[in-house]
PDB file of C-alpha atoms in Angstrom:
ATOM      1  CA  MET A  19       0.000   0.082  -0.011  1.00 49.00           C
ATOM      2  CA  LEU A  20       1.122   3.529  -0.692  1.00 47.00           C
ATOM      3  CA  HIS A  21       1.831   5.899   2.268  1.00 46.00           C
ATOM      4  CA  ARG A  22       2.261   9.426   2.549  1.00 55.00           C
ATOM      5  CA  GLU A  23       5.566  10.589   4.034  1.00 49.00           C
ATOM      6  CA  THR A  24       5.971  14.048   5.636  1.00 51.00           C
ATOM      7  CA  HIS A  25       9.361  15.623   5.563  1.00 46.00           C
ATOM      8  CA  ARG A  26      10.612  18.652   7.364  1.00 49.00           C
ATOM      9  CA  VAL A  27      12.163  20.093   4.173  1.00 45.00           C
ATOM     10  CA  GLU A  28       8.707  20.754   2.862  1.00 48.00           C
ATOM     11  CA  ARG A  29       8.290  23.360   5.513  1.00 49.00           C
ATOM     12  CA  ILE A  30      11.470  25.369   4.500  1.00 53.00           C
ATOM     13  CA  GLY A  31       9.784  27.905   2.348  1.00 53.00           C
ATOM     14  CA  TRP A  32       7.532  29.224   5.169  1.00 56.00           C
ATOM     15  CA  LEU A  33       9.599  28.216   8.137  1.00 64.00           C
ATOM     16  CA  ARG A  34      12.484  30.275   7.184  1.00 64.00           C
ATOM     17  CA  ALA A  35      10.329  33.296   6.702  1.00 66.00           C
ATOM     18  CA  ALA A  36       8.380  32.723   9.838  1.00 72.00           C
ATOM     19  CA  VAL A  37      11.417  32.252  12.130  1.00 74.00           C
ATOM     20  CA  LEU A  38      13.367  35.159  10.554  1.00 75.00           C
ATOM     21  CA  GLY A  39      10.298  37.340  10.909  1.00 80.00           C
ATOM     22  CA  ALA A  40       9.393  36.598  14.517  1.00 84.00           C
ATOM     23  CA  ASN A  41      13.028  36.748  15.718  1.00 84.00           C
ATOM     24  CA  ASP A  42      13.610  40.080  13.854  1.00 86.00           C
ATOM     25  CA  GLY A  43      10.329  41.496  15.250  1.00 90.00           C
ATOM     26  CA  LEU A  44      11.261  40.622  18.810  1.00 90.00           C
ATOM     27  CA  VAL A  45      14.903  41.623  18.754  1.00 89.00           C
ATOM     28  CA  SER A  46      14.524  44.800  16.776  1.00 89.00           C
ATOM     29  CA  THR A  47      11.537  46.086  18.752  1.00 92.00           C
ATOM     30  CA  ALA A  48      12.897  44.998  22.189  1.00 90.00           C
ATOM     31  CA  SER A  49      16.264  46.594  21.234  1.00 89.00           C
ATOM     32  CA  LEU A  50      14.635  49.811  20.178  1.00 89.00           C
ATOM     33  CA  ILE A  51      12.620  50.045  23.287  1.00 90.00           C
ATOM     34  CA  VAL A  52      15.439  49.233  25.537  1.00 88.00           C
ATOM     35  CA  GLY A  53      17.619  51.927  23.754  1.00 86.00           C
ATOM     36  CA  VAL A  54      14.919  54.647  24.001  1.00 87.00           C
ATOM     37  CA  ALA A  55      14.311  53.749  27.734  1.00 85.00           C
ATOM     38  CA  ALA A  56      17.940  53.805  28.501  1.00 81.00           C
ATOM     39  CA  ALA A  57      17.864  57.303  27.259  1.00 78.00           C
ATOM     40  CA  ALA A  58      15.546  58.098  30.179  1.00 67.00           C
ATOM     41  CA  SER A  59      12.605  58.976  27.881  1.00 69.00           C
ATOM     42  CA  SER A  60       8.970  59.003  29.105  1.00 83.00           C
ATOM     43  CA  GLN A  61       6.933  55.827  28.955  1.00 85.00           C
ATOM     44  CA  GLY A  62       4.771  57.475  26.183  1.00 87.00           C
ATOM     45  CA  ALA A  63       7.973  58.131  24.091  1.00 87.00           C
ATOM     46  CA  VAL A  64       9.067  54.485  24.523  1.00 89.00           C
ATOM     47  CA  LEU A  65       5.677  53.104  23.359  1.00 90.00           C
ATOM     48  CA  ILE A  66       5.534  55.483  20.399  1.00 91.00           C
ATOM     49  CA  ALA A  67       8.893  54.405  19.395  1.00 89.00           C
ATOM     50  CA  GLY A  68       7.963  50.671  19.774  1.00 90.00           C
ATOM     51  CA  VAL A  69       4.701  50.967  17.788  1.00 92.00           C
ATOM     52  CA  ALA A  70       6.539  52.866  15.038  1.00 92.00           C
ATOM     53  CA  GLY A  71       9.261  50.265  14.847  1.00 90.00           C
ATOM     54  CA  LEU A  72       6.747  47.462  14.644  1.00 92.00           C
ATOM     55  CA  ALA A  73       4.863  49.154  11.761  1.00 92.00           C
ATOM     56  CA  ALA A  74       8.176  49.965   9.884  1.00 91.00           C
ATOM     57  CA  GLY A  75       9.641  46.726  10.553  1.00 90.00           C
ATOM     58  CA  ALA A  76       6.618  44.717   9.413  1.00 90.00           C
ATOM     59  CA  MET A  77       6.471  46.526   6.201  1.00 91.00           C
ATOM     60  CA  SER A  78      10.100  46.356   5.666  1.00 89.00           C
ATOM     61  CA  MET A  79      10.220  42.651   6.216  1.00 85.00           C
ATOM     62  CA  ALA A  80       7.325  42.198   3.845  1.00 88.00           C
ATOM     63  CA  ALA A  81       8.893  44.207   1.179  1.00 91.00           C
ATOM     64  CA  GLY A  82      12.407  42.810   1.587  1.00 87.00           C
ATOM     65  CA  GLU A  83      11.089  39.082   1.549  1.00 82.00           C
ATOM     66  CA  TYR A  84       8.855  39.836  -1.542  1.00 88.00           C
ATOM     67  CA  VAL A  85      11.633  41.383  -3.536  1.00 89.00           C
ATOM     68  CA  SER A  86      14.219  38.859  -2.540  1.00 84.00           C
ATOM     69  CA  VAL A  87      12.089  35.778  -3.237  1.00 82.00           C
ATOM     70  CA  SER A  88      10.571  37.449  -6.386  1.00 87.00           C
ATOM     71  CA  SER A  89      14.332  37.710  -7.683  1.00 87.00           C
ATOM     72  CA  GLN A  90      14.574  33.899  -6.980  1.00 82.00           C
ATOM     73  CA  SER A  91      11.380  33.186  -8.675  1.00 83.00           C
ATOM     74  CA  ASP A  92      12.494  35.282 -11.806  1.00 87.00           C
ATOM     75  CA  THR A  93      15.776  33.398 -11.955  1.00 87.00           C
ATOM     76  CA  GLU A  94      13.769  30.073 -11.793  1.00 84.00           C
ATOM     77  CA  LYS A  95      11.354  31.097 -14.507  1.00 87.00           C
ATOM     78  CA  ALA A  96      14.350  32.371 -16.761  1.00 89.00           C
ATOM     79  CA  ASP A  97      16.133  28.977 -16.390  1.00 85.00           C
ATOM     80  CA  LEU A  98      12.847  27.082 -17.167  1.00 87.00           C
ATOM     81  CA  ALA A  99      12.273  29.102 -20.226  1.00 91.00           C
ATOM     82  CA  ARG A 100      15.791  28.449 -21.426  1.00 89.00           C
ATOM     83  CA  GLU A 101      15.288  24.833 -20.814  1.00 86.00           C
ATOM     84  CA  THR A 102      12.091  24.724 -22.624  1.00 89.00           C
ATOM     85  CA  SER A 103      13.809  26.385 -25.615  1.00 90.00           C
ATOM     86  CA  GLU A 104      16.756  23.743 -25.500  1.00 87.00           C
ATOM     87  CA  LEU A 105      14.242  20.843 -25.238  1.00 88.00           C
ATOM     88  CA  ALA A 106      12.573  22.085 -28.445  1.00 88.00           C
ATOM     89  CA  ARG A 107      15.748  22.770 -30.269  1.00 88.00           C
ATOM     90  CA  ASP A 108      17.686  19.630 -29.559  1.00 88.00           C
ATOM     91  CA  HIS A 109      15.726  16.894 -27.748  1.00 88.00           C
ATOM     92  CA  GLU A 110      18.251  14.205 -28.235  1.00 89.00           C
ATOM     93  CA  ALA A 111      21.079  16.361 -26.590  1.00 90.00           C
ATOM     94  CA  GLU A 112      18.708  16.859 -23.701  1.00 89.00           C
ATOM     95  CA  VAL A 113      18.245  13.122 -23.291  1.00 89.00           C
ATOM     96  CA  ARG A 114      22.133  12.591 -23.261  1.00 90.00           C
ATOM     97  CA  GLU A 115      22.444  15.386 -20.762  1.00 88.00           C
ATOM     98  CA  LEU A 116      19.834  13.864 -18.364  1.00 88.00           C
ATOM     99  CA  ALA A 117      21.385  10.495 -18.673  1.00 91.00           C
ATOM    100  CA  GLY A 118      24.727  11.849 -17.853  1.00 91.00           C
ATOM    101  CA  ILE A 119      23.331  13.261 -14.613  1.00 90.00           C
ATOM    102  CA  TYR A 120      21.860   9.868 -13.679  1.00 91.00           C
ATOM    103  CA  ALA A 121      25.059   8.078 -14.677  1.00 91.00           C
ATOM    104  CA  ALA A 122      27.071  10.444 -12.539  1.00 89.00           C
ATOM    105  CA  ARG A 123      24.964   9.384  -9.623  1.00 88.00           C
ATOM    106  CA  GLY A 124      25.876   5.694 -10.171  1.00 89.00           C
ATOM    107  CA  VAL A 125      23.231   4.365 -12.685  1.00 87.00           C
ATOM    108  CA  THR A 126      24.820   2.290 -15.391  1.00 91.00           C
ATOM    109  CA  PRO A 127      25.013   4.191 -18.671  1.00 87.00           C
ATOM    110  CA  ASP A 128      22.421   2.012 -20.586  1.00 90.00           C
ATOM    111  CA  LEU A 129      19.903   2.210 -17.849  1.00 92.00           C
ATOM    112  CA  ALA A 130      20.574   5.914 -17.320  1.00 89.00           C
ATOM    113  CA  THR A 131      19.784   6.551 -21.137  1.00 91.00           C
ATOM    114  CA  GLU A 132      16.561   4.283 -20.649  1.00 91.00           C
ATOM    115  CA  VAL A 133      15.467   6.218 -17.546  1.00 89.00           C
ATOM    116  CA  ALA A 134      16.182   9.623 -19.138  1.00 90.00           C
ATOM    117  CA  LYS A 135      14.011   8.682 -22.111  1.00 91.00           C
ATOM    118  CA  GLN A 136      11.168   7.396 -19.871  1.00 91.00           C
ATOM    119  CA  MET A 137      11.316  10.511 -17.646  1.00 88.00           C
ATOM    120  CA  MET A 138      11.343  12.930 -20.566  1.00 88.00           C
ATOM    121  CA  ALA A 139       8.492  11.061 -22.196  1.00 89.00           C
ATOM    122  CA  HIS A 140       6.452  11.597 -19.055  1.00 89.00           C
ATOM    123  CA  ASP A 141       7.567  15.126 -18.204  1.00 87.00           C
ATOM    124  CA  ALA A 142      10.604  16.476 -19.992  1.00 88.00           C
ATOM    125  CA  LEU A 143      10.656  19.911 -18.465  1.00 88.00           C
ATOM    126  CA  GLY A 144       9.817  18.575 -15.043  1.00 86.00           C
ATOM    127  CA  ALA A 145      12.634  16.003 -15.226  1.00 87.00           C
ATOM    128  CA  HIS A 146      15.289  18.742 -16.073  1.00 87.00           C
ATOM    129  CA  ALA A 147      13.942  21.223 -13.740  1.00 86.00           C
ATOM    130  CA  ARG A 148      14.274  18.740 -10.869  1.00 85.00           C
ATOM    131  CA  ASP A 149      17.368  16.825 -11.813  1.00 85.00           C
ATOM    132  CA  GLU A 150      19.398  19.425 -13.667  1.00 82.00           C
ATOM    133  CA  LEU A 151      18.330  22.782 -12.140  1.00 81.00           C
ATOM    134  CA  GLY A 152      17.331  21.535  -8.688  1.00 79.00           C
ATOM    135  CA  ILE A 153      13.857  23.168  -8.945  1.00 78.00           C
ATOM    136  CA  SER A 154      10.855  21.160  -7.313  1.00 69.00           C
ATOM    137  CA  GLU A 155       7.592  21.869  -5.800  1.00 67.00           C
ATOM    138  CA  ILE A 156       9.186  21.889  -2.344  1.00 60.00           C
ATOM    139  CA  THR A 157      11.863  24.511  -3.172  1.00 61.00           C
ATOM    140  CA  THR A 158       9.946  26.723  -5.670  1.00 66.00           C
ATOM    141  CA  ALA A 159       9.970  30.431  -4.591  1.00 65.00           C
ATOM    142  CA  ARG A 160       6.644  31.848  -3.414  1.00 77.00           C
ATOM    143  CA  PRO A 161       7.086  35.630  -2.950  1.00 82.00           C
ATOM    144  CA  ILE A 162       3.625  36.359  -1.628  1.00 85.00           C
ATOM    145  CA  GLN A 163       3.725  33.559   1.092  1.00 80.00           C
ATOM    146  CA  ALA A 164       7.117  34.649   2.163  1.00 80.00           C
ATOM    147  CA  ALA A 165       6.037  38.308   2.405  1.00 85.00           C
ATOM    148  CA  ILE A 166       2.851  37.650   4.348  1.00 87.00           C
ATOM    149  CA  THR A 167       4.558  35.241   6.636  1.00 83.00           C
ATOM    150  CA  SER A 168       7.250  37.745   7.371  1.00 84.00           C
ATOM    151  CA  ALA A 169       5.024  40.601   8.002  1.00 88.00           C
ATOM    152  CA  VAL A 170       2.664  38.597  10.301  1.00 90.00           C
ATOM    153  CA  THR A 171       5.403  36.854  12.287  1.00 89.00           C
ATOM    154  CA  PHE A 172       7.415  40.095  12.718  1.00 91.00           C
ATOM    155  CA  SER A 173       4.291  41.814  14.185  1.00 93.00           C
ATOM    156  CA  ALA A 174       3.697  38.905  16.524  1.00 90.00           C
ATOM    157  CA  GLY A 175       7.332  38.883  17.721  1.00 90.00           C
ATOM    158  CA  ALA A 176       7.233  42.615  18.295  1.00 92.00           C
ATOM    159  CA  ALA A 177       3.928  42.456  20.431  1.00 92.00           C
ATOM    160  CA  LEU A 178       5.704  40.867  23.376  1.00 91.00           C
ATOM    161  CA  PRO A 179       8.190  43.839  24.064  1.00 92.00           C
ATOM    162  CA  LEU A 180       5.459  46.290  23.456  1.00 92.00           C
ATOM    163  CA  VAL A 181       3.025  44.651  25.991  1.00 93.00           C
ATOM    164  CA  VAL A 182       5.693  44.403  28.508  1.00 92.00           C
ATOM    165  CA  ALA A 183       6.770  48.067  27.851  1.00 91.00           C
ATOM    166  CA  ALA A 184       3.119  49.150  28.350  1.00 91.00           C
ATOM    167  CA  LEU A 185       2.873  47.353  31.685  1.00 91.00           C
ATOM    168  CA  ALA A 186       6.200  47.604  33.384  1.00 89.00           C
ATOM    169  CA  PRO A 187       7.271  50.661  35.501  1.00 88.00           C
ATOM    170  CA  LEU A 188       9.577  53.069  33.696  1.00 82.00           C
ATOM    171  CA  ALA A 189      12.258  52.779  36.262  1.00 83.00           C
ATOM    172  CA  GLY A 190      12.850  49.072  35.403  1.00 85.00           C
ATOM    173  CA  LEU A 191      11.462  49.100  31.925  1.00 88.00           C
ATOM    174  CA  ALA A 192      14.545  48.211  30.089  1.00 86.00           C
ATOM    175  CA  LEU A 193      15.299  45.161  32.313  1.00 89.00           C
ATOM    176  CA  TRP A 194      11.774  43.976  31.950  1.00 91.00           C
ATOM    177  CA  VAL A 195      11.675  44.295  28.217  1.00 92.00           C
ATOM    178  CA  ALA A 196      14.971  42.695  27.901  1.00 90.00           C
ATOM    179  CA  GLY A 197      14.266  39.826  30.175  1.00 91.00           C
ATOM    180  CA  SER A 198      11.033  39.027  28.394  1.00 91.00           C
ATOM    181  CA  ALA A 199      12.654  39.255  25.101  1.00 91.00           C
ATOM    182  CA  LEU A 200      15.338  36.886  25.909  1.00 91.00           C
ATOM    183  CA  LEU A 201      12.751  34.344  27.183  1.00 92.00           C
ATOM    184  CA  GLY A 202      10.729  34.845  23.948  1.00 89.00           C
ATOM    185  CA  LEU A 203      13.867  34.360  21.892  1.00 89.00           C
ATOM    186  CA  ALA A 204      14.577  31.044  23.734  1.00 90.00           C
ATOM    187  CA  LEU A 205      11.086  29.909  23.112  1.00 88.00           C
ATOM    188  CA  LEU A 206      11.257  30.897  19.446  1.00 82.00           C
ATOM    189  CA  GLY A 207      14.631  29.168  19.113  1.00 82.00           C
ATOM    190  CA  ALA A 208      13.236  25.980  20.579  1.00 85.00           C
ATOM    191  CA  LEU A 209      10.025  26.012  18.465  1.00 78.00           C
ATOM    192  CA  GLY A 210      12.013  26.654  15.223  1.00 72.00           C
ATOM    193  CA  ALA A 211      14.501  23.904  16.180  1.00 76.00           C
ATOM    194  CA  LYS A 212      11.670  21.452  16.725  1.00 76.00           C
ATOM    195  CA  ALA A 213       9.765  22.357  13.622  1.00 68.00           C
ATOM    196  CA  GLY A 214      12.993  22.027  11.683  1.00 65.00           C
ATOM    197  CA  GLY A 215      14.432  18.989  13.362  1.00 71.00           C
ATOM    198  CA  ALA A 216      17.687  20.723  14.585  1.00 74.00           C
ATOM    199  CA  PRO A 217      19.386  20.620  17.860  1.00 82.00           C
ATOM    200  CA  ILE A 218      17.307  22.715  20.334  1.00 85.00           C
ATOM    201  CA  GLY A 219      20.025  23.592  22.636  1.00 86.00           C
ATOM    202  CA  ARG A 220      22.299  24.988  20.021  1.00 86.00           C
ATOM    203  CA  SER A 221      19.432  26.875  18.360  1.00 83.00           C
ATOM    204  CA  VAL A 222      18.371  28.513  21.600  1.00 86.00           C
ATOM    205  CA  ALA A 223      21.833  29.606  22.552  1.00 89.00           C
ATOM    206  CA  ARG A 224      22.369  31.090  19.088  1.00 87.00           C
ATOM    207  CA  VAL A 225      19.184  33.280  19.174  1.00 85.00           C
ATOM    208  CA  VAL A 226      19.699  34.353  22.894  1.00 88.00           C
ATOM    209  CA  PHE A 227      23.334  35.440  22.364  1.00 91.00           C
ATOM    210  CA  TRP A 228      22.592  37.634  19.304  1.00 87.00           C
ATOM    211  CA  GLY A 229      19.535  38.983  20.826  1.00 86.00           C
ATOM    212  CA  ALA A 230      21.332  39.895  24.162  1.00 89.00           C
ATOM    213  CA  LEU A 231      24.244  41.465  21.976  1.00 90.00           C
ATOM    214  CA  ALA A 232      21.713  43.468  19.935  1.00 86.00           C
ATOM    215  CA  MET A 233      19.971  44.830  23.094  1.00 87.00           C
ATOM    216  CA  GLY A 234      23.220  45.409  24.949  1.00 87.00           C
ATOM    217  CA  ILE A 235      24.490  47.655  22.014  1.00 88.00           C
ATOM    218  CA  THR A 236      21.423  49.659  21.586  1.00 85.00           C
ATOM    219  CA  ALA A 237      21.133  50.219  25.469  1.00 82.00           C
ATOM    220  CA  GLY A 238      24.591  51.464  25.521  1.00 84.00           C
ATOM    221  CA  VAL A 239      23.843  53.766  22.466  1.00 82.00           C
ATOM    222  CA  GLY A 240      20.737  55.126  24.332  1.00 78.00           C
ATOM    223  CA  ARG A 241      22.672  55.462  27.599  1.00 76.00           C
ATOM    224  CA  LEU A 242      25.502  57.350  25.868  1.00 77.00           C
ATOM    225  CA  PHE A 243      23.374  59.851  23.867  1.00 70.00           C
ATOM    226  CA  GLY A 244      20.298  60.020  26.114  1.00 62.00           C
ATOM    227  CA  VAL A 245      19.309  63.282  27.855  1.00 48.00           C
ATOM    228  CA  VAL A 246      17.347  63.223  31.029  1.00 42.00           C
ATOM    229  CA  ALA A 247      14.292  65.299  30.726  1.00 38.00           C
TER     230      ALA A 247
END
């Protein structure tokens, strides 16, 4: 009986954008809030800066992901168009090329040629896209999906430090925001590692380290240039 296998690599398109968006939203917004709070600003100013950072960051992430992934998609389309032209111009050469790919992977030359002919009889462009160009349904670029995922997850990540900044007393606001952000990053690191099948400890340590570094630097900048009202 046929059975359906689920592989983690199938999640790579949206998982990368989701993890990047959530981490960036949490780190950048928390760092911004910590930096402004370190400058001894009012709580209202801190919240305004945080909300502005959330809006700007979400739009920036969406636009950046869309442009980046669209460039990948354009490249894939250009390669597929070129392959379509080559298939129409010299079909036999394309059969030999595909057979050479299979032979290089360990298939005997005669069998490789037969497999190439059968694969191309079924779906010539699909066979070359997958085995020559490395383009498949799993890895195909999806700009809209990446943009929406990044914007939504950035906003979700940025919401945590904003909520903490709204509730925490101004005197200890920076510490409250930094502590909650580090806990949030640890959770995101663990969830991302679990979803992707990676070691959890290493993933958590990585995101917490860089998050702490970012907040430490912005706090230092805020303290250095801040003016007490």
